[in-house]
Structure formats: C-alpha cells, structure tokens
Backbone as XML, in Angstrom:
<?xml version="1.0"?>
<chain id="A" units="angstrom">
  <residue number="1" name="MET">
    <atom name="N" x="0.844" y="-1.204" z="0.000"/>
    <atom name="CA" x="0.000" y="0.000" z="0.000"/>
    <atom name="C" x="0.882" y="1.258" z="0.000"/>
  </residue>
  <residue number="2" name="LEU">
    <atom name="N" x="1.916" y="1.243" z="0.845"/>
    <atom name="CA" x="2.821" y="2.388" z="0.910"/>
    <atom name="C" x="3.576" y="2.556" z="-0.401"/>
  </residue>
  <residue number="3" name="VAL">
    <atom name="N" x="4.021" y="1.415" z="-0.949"/>
    <atom name="CA" x="4.768" y="1.463" z="-2.207"/>
    <atom name="C" x="3.881" y="1.995" z="-3.333"/>
  </residue>
  <residue number="4" name="ARG">
    <atom name="N" x="2.624" y="1.569" z="-3.329"/>
    <atom name="CA" x="1.694" y="1.989" z="-4.379"/>
    <atom name="C" x="1.469" y="3.498" z="-4.302"/>
  </residue>
  <residue number="5" name="SER">
    <atom name="N" x="1.235" y="4.010" z="-3.091"/>
    <atom name="CA" x="1.014" y="5.448" z="-2.934"/>
    <atom name="C" x="2.286" y="6.219" z="-3.281"/>
  </residue>
  <residue number="6" name="LEU">
    <atom name="N" x="3.428" y="5.648" z="-2.910"/>
    <atom name="CA" x="4.708" y="6.271" z="-3.225"/>
    <atom name="C" x="4.884" y="6.388" z="-4.734"/>
  </residue>
  <residue number="7" name="TYR">
    <atom name="N" x="4.545" y="5.316" z="-5.450"/>
    <atom name="CA" x="4.657" y="5.322" z="-6.906"/>
    <atom name="C" x="3.721" y="6.354" z="-7.515"/>
  </residue>
  <residue number="8" name="LYS">
    <atom name="N" x="2.497" y="6.421" z="-6.994"/>
    <atom name="CA" x="1.515" y="7.375" z="-7.520"/>
    <atom name="C" x="1.986" y="8.811" z="-7.288"/>
  </residue>
  <residue number="9" name="VAL">
    <atom name="N" x="2.516" y="9.067" z="-6.096"/>
    <atom name="CA" x="3.002" y="10.413" z="-5.782"/>
    <atom name="C" x="4.205" y="10.755" z="-6.651"/>
  </residue>
  <residue number="10" name="PHE">
    <atom name="N" x="5.121" y="9.775" z="-6.810"/>
    <atom name="CA" x="6.315" y="9.999" z="-7.616"/>
    <atom name="C" x="5.934" y="10.260" z="-9.073"/>
  </residue>
  <residue number="11" name="ALA">
    <atom name="N" x="4.977" y="9.474" z="-9.579"/>
    <atom name="CA" x="4.529" y="9.623" z="-10.960"/>
    <atom name="C" x="3.798" y="10.952" z="-11.140"/>
  </residue>
  <residue number="12" name="GLY">
    <atom name="N" x="3.165" y="11.429" z="-10.058"/>
    <atom name="CA" x="2.421" y="12.688" z="-10.124"/>
    <atom name="C" x="3.339" y="13.902" z="-10.061"/>
  </residue>
  <residue number="13" name="GLY">
    <atom name="N" x="4.600" y="13.679" z="-9.694"/>
    <atom name="CA" x="5.548" y="14.779" z="-9.645"/>
    <atom name="C" x="5.494" y="15.557" z="-8.345"/>
  </residue>
  <residue number="14" name="HIS">
    <atom name="N" x="4.872" y="14.982" z="-7.320"/>
    <atom name="CA" x="4.783" y="15.645" z="-6.019"/>
    <atom name="C" x="5.659" y="14.921" z="-4.996"/>
  </residue>
  <residue number="15" name="PHE">
    <atom name="N" x="6.758" y="14.358" z="-5.482"/>
    <atom name="CA" x="7.619" y="13.554" z="-4.618"/>
    <atom name="C" x="8.221" y="14.394" z="-3.496"/>
  </residue>
  <residue number="16" name="GLU">
    <atom name="N" x="8.588" y="15.631" z="-3.794"/>
    <atom name="CA" x="9.207" y="16.486" z="-2.791"/>
    <atom name="C" x="8.245" y="16.763" z="-1.640"/>
  </residue>
  <residue number="17" name="VAL">
    <atom name="N" x="6.981" y="17.003" z="-1.979"/>
    <atom name="CA" x="5.961" y="17.234" z="-0.946"/>
    <atom name="C" x="5.791" y="15.972" z="-0.108"/>
  </residue>
  <residue number="18" name="PHE">
    <atom name="N" x="5.704" y="14.816" z="-0.782"/>
    <atom name="CA" x="5.561" y="13.528" z="-0.094"/>
    <atom name="C" x="6.753" y="13.280" z="0.821"/>
  </residue>
  <residue number="19" name="ALA">
    <atom name="N" x="7.951" y="13.545" z="0.310"/>
    <atom name="CA" x="9.161" y="13.335" z="1.104"/>
    <atom name="C" x="9.150" y="14.230" z="2.339"/>
  </residue>
  <residue number="20" name="GLY">
    <atom name="N" x="8.687" y="15.454" z="2.174"/>
    <atom name="CA" x="8.605" y="16.384" z="3.302"/>
    <atom name="C" x="7.639" y="15.879" z="4.360"/>
  </residue>
  <residue number="21" name="VAL">
    <atom name="N" x="6.480" y="15.409" z="3.921"/>
    <atom name="CA" x="5.471" y="14.890" z="4.845"/>
    <atom name="C" x="5.999" y="13.666" z="5.581"/>
  </residue>
  <residue number="22" name="VAL">
    <atom name="N" x="6.627" y="12.763" z="4.824"/>
    <atom name="CA" x="7.185" y="11.548" z="5.427"/>
    <atom name="C" x="8.258" y="11.904" z="6.445"/>
  </residue>
  <residue number="23" name="PHE">
    <atom name="N" x="9.107" y="12.852" z="6.099"/>
    <atom name="CA" x="10.188" y="13.245" z="7.004"/>
    <atom name="C" x="9.635" y="13.827" z="8.290"/>
  </residue>
  <residue number="24" name="VAL">
    <atom name="N" x="8.617" y="14.663" z="8.171"/>
    <atom name="CA" x="8.036" y="15.303" z="9.353"/>
    <atom name="C" x="7.296" y="14.283" z="10.223"/>
  </residue>
  <residue number="25" name="SER">
    <atom name="N" x="6.583" y="13.361" z="9.558"/>
    <atom name="CA" x="5.739" y="12.422" z="10.303"/>
    <atom name="C" x="6.520" y="11.228" z="10.851"/>
  </residue>
  <residue number="26" name="THR">
    <atom name="N" x="7.664" y="10.909" z="10.236"/>
    <atom name="CA" x="8.423" y="9.737" z="10.675"/>
    <atom name="C" x="9.879" y="10.092" z="10.958"/>
  </residue>
  <residue number="27" name="VAL">
    <atom name="N" x="10.100" y="11.358" z="11.379"/>
    <atom name="CA" x="11.472" y="11.812" z="11.643"/>
    <atom name="C" x="12.107" y="10.934" z="12.722"/>
  </residue>
  <residue number="28" name="GLY">
    <atom name="N" x="13.286" y="10.426" z="12.416"/>
    <atom name="CA" x="14.011" y="9.599" z="13.364"/>
    <atom name="C" x="13.605" y="8.132" z="13.314"/>
  </residue>
  <residue number="29" name="PHE">
    <atom name="N" x="12.495" y="7.824" z="12.646"/>
    <atom name="CA" x="12.023" y="6.440" z="12.599"/>
    <atom name="C" x="12.445" y="5.780" z="11.301"/>
  </residue>
  <residue number="30" name="HIS">
    <atom name="N" x="12.124" y="6.420" z="10.178"/>
    <atom name="CA" x="12.521" y="5.905" z="8.878"/>
    <atom name="C" x="13.564" y="6.846" z="8.253"/>
  </residue>
  <residue number="31" name="SER">
    <atom name="N" x="14.369" y="7.461" z="9.108"/>
    <atom name="CA" x="15.334" y="8.450" z="8.626"/>
    <atom name="C" x="16.304" y="7.844" z="7.617"/>
  </residue>
  <residue number="32" name="SER">
    <atom name="N" x="16.779" y="6.631" z="7.892"/>
    <atom name="CA" x="17.730" y="5.989" z="6.983"/>
    <atom name="C" x="17.076" y="5.708" z="5.626"/>
  </residue>
  <residue number="33" name="PHE">
    <atom name="N" x="15.819" y="5.255" z="5.659"/>
    <atom name="CA" x="15.083" y="4.979" z="4.423"/>
    <atom name="C" x="14.870" y="6.274" z="3.650"/>
  </residue>
  <residue number="34" name="PHE">
    <atom name="N" x="14.520" y="7.337" z="4.379"/>
    <atom name="CA" x="14.295" y="8.635" z="3.753"/>
    <atom name="C" x="15.574" y="9.133" z="3.082"/>
  </residue>
  <residue number="35" name="VAL">
    <atom name="N" x="16.675" y="9.004" z="3.785"/>
    <atom name="CA" x="17.965" y="9.438" z="3.238"/>
    <atom name="C" x="18.302" y="8.634" z="1.986"/>
  </residue>
  <residue number="36" name="LEU">
    <atom name="N" x="17.998" y="7.339" z="2.026"/>
    <atom name="CA" x="18.270" y="6.470" z="0.879"/>
    <atom name="C" x="17.463" y="6.926" z="-0.337"/>
  </residue>
  <residue number="37" name="ILE">
    <atom name="N" x="16.169" y="7.189" z="-0.121"/>
    <atom name="CA" x="15.298" y="7.653" z="-1.207"/>
    <atom name="C" x="15.768" y="9.017" z="-1.704"/>
  </residue>
  <residue number="38" name="TRP">
    <atom name="N" x="16.072" y="9.921" z="-0.766"/>
    <atom name="CA" x="16.492" y="11.268" z="-1.142"/>
    <atom name="C" x="17.788" y="11.219" z="-1.941"/>
  </residue>
  <residue number="39" name="GLY">
    <atom name="N" x="18.705" y="10.334" z="-1.525"/>
    <atom name="CA" x="19.961" y="10.176" z="-2.246"/>
    <atom name="C" x="19.736" y="9.678" z="-3.664"/>
  </residue>
  <residue number="40" name="ALA">
    <atom name="N" x="18.821" y="8.718" z="-3.790"/>
    <atom name="CA" x="18.513" y="8.174" z="-5.113"/>
    <atom name="C" x="17.908" y="9.257" z="-6.006"/>
  </residue>
  <residue number="41" name="LEU">
    <atom name="N" x="17.030" y="10.077" z="-5.420"/>
    <atom name="CA" x="16.412" y="11.167" z="-6.173"/>
    <atom name="C" x="17.469" y="12.187" z="-6.584"/>
  </residue>
  <residue number="42" name="ASP">
    <atom name="N" x="18.417" y="12.442" z="-5.692"/>
    <atom name="CA" x="19.466" y="13.429" z="-5.939"/>
    <atom name="C" x="20.390" y="12.983" z="-7.067"/>
  </residue>
  <residue number="43" name="GLN">
    <atom name="N" x="20.545" y="11.674" z="-7.262"/>
    <atom name="CA" x="21.444" y="11.156" z="-8.297"/>
    <atom name="C" x="20.809" y="11.160" z="-9.686"/>
  </residue>
  <residue number="44" name="MET">
    <atom name="N" x="19.522" y="11.433" z="-9.765"/>
    <atom name="CA" x="18.846" y="11.423" z="-11.065"/>
    <atom name="C" x="19.268" y="12.632" z="-11.891"/>
  </residue>
</chain>
C-alpha cells in the first residue's frame, strides 16, 4: 500500500511534498530509508 502510494506520488511529480510529509511524520524512525530515497532522487 505504501509502495503503491509512493509510486503514484512519484509519478504525479509531487515527490518532494511527499518526502517532506514523510520526514516530518516519521522523523528519526525511517530516517535511513528517507535518506536512501532522497539520495537516489538526488542522483537522477
């Protein structure tokens, strides 16, 4: 479910907003995952 919504948000071009929301809502919990995703986005 999370992956599906992530794909929809990414395809919609609102990934930065989604990343911001995820960071605020799960700060310190999924920080490593967030950094991994952000790094991958940064390399594009």
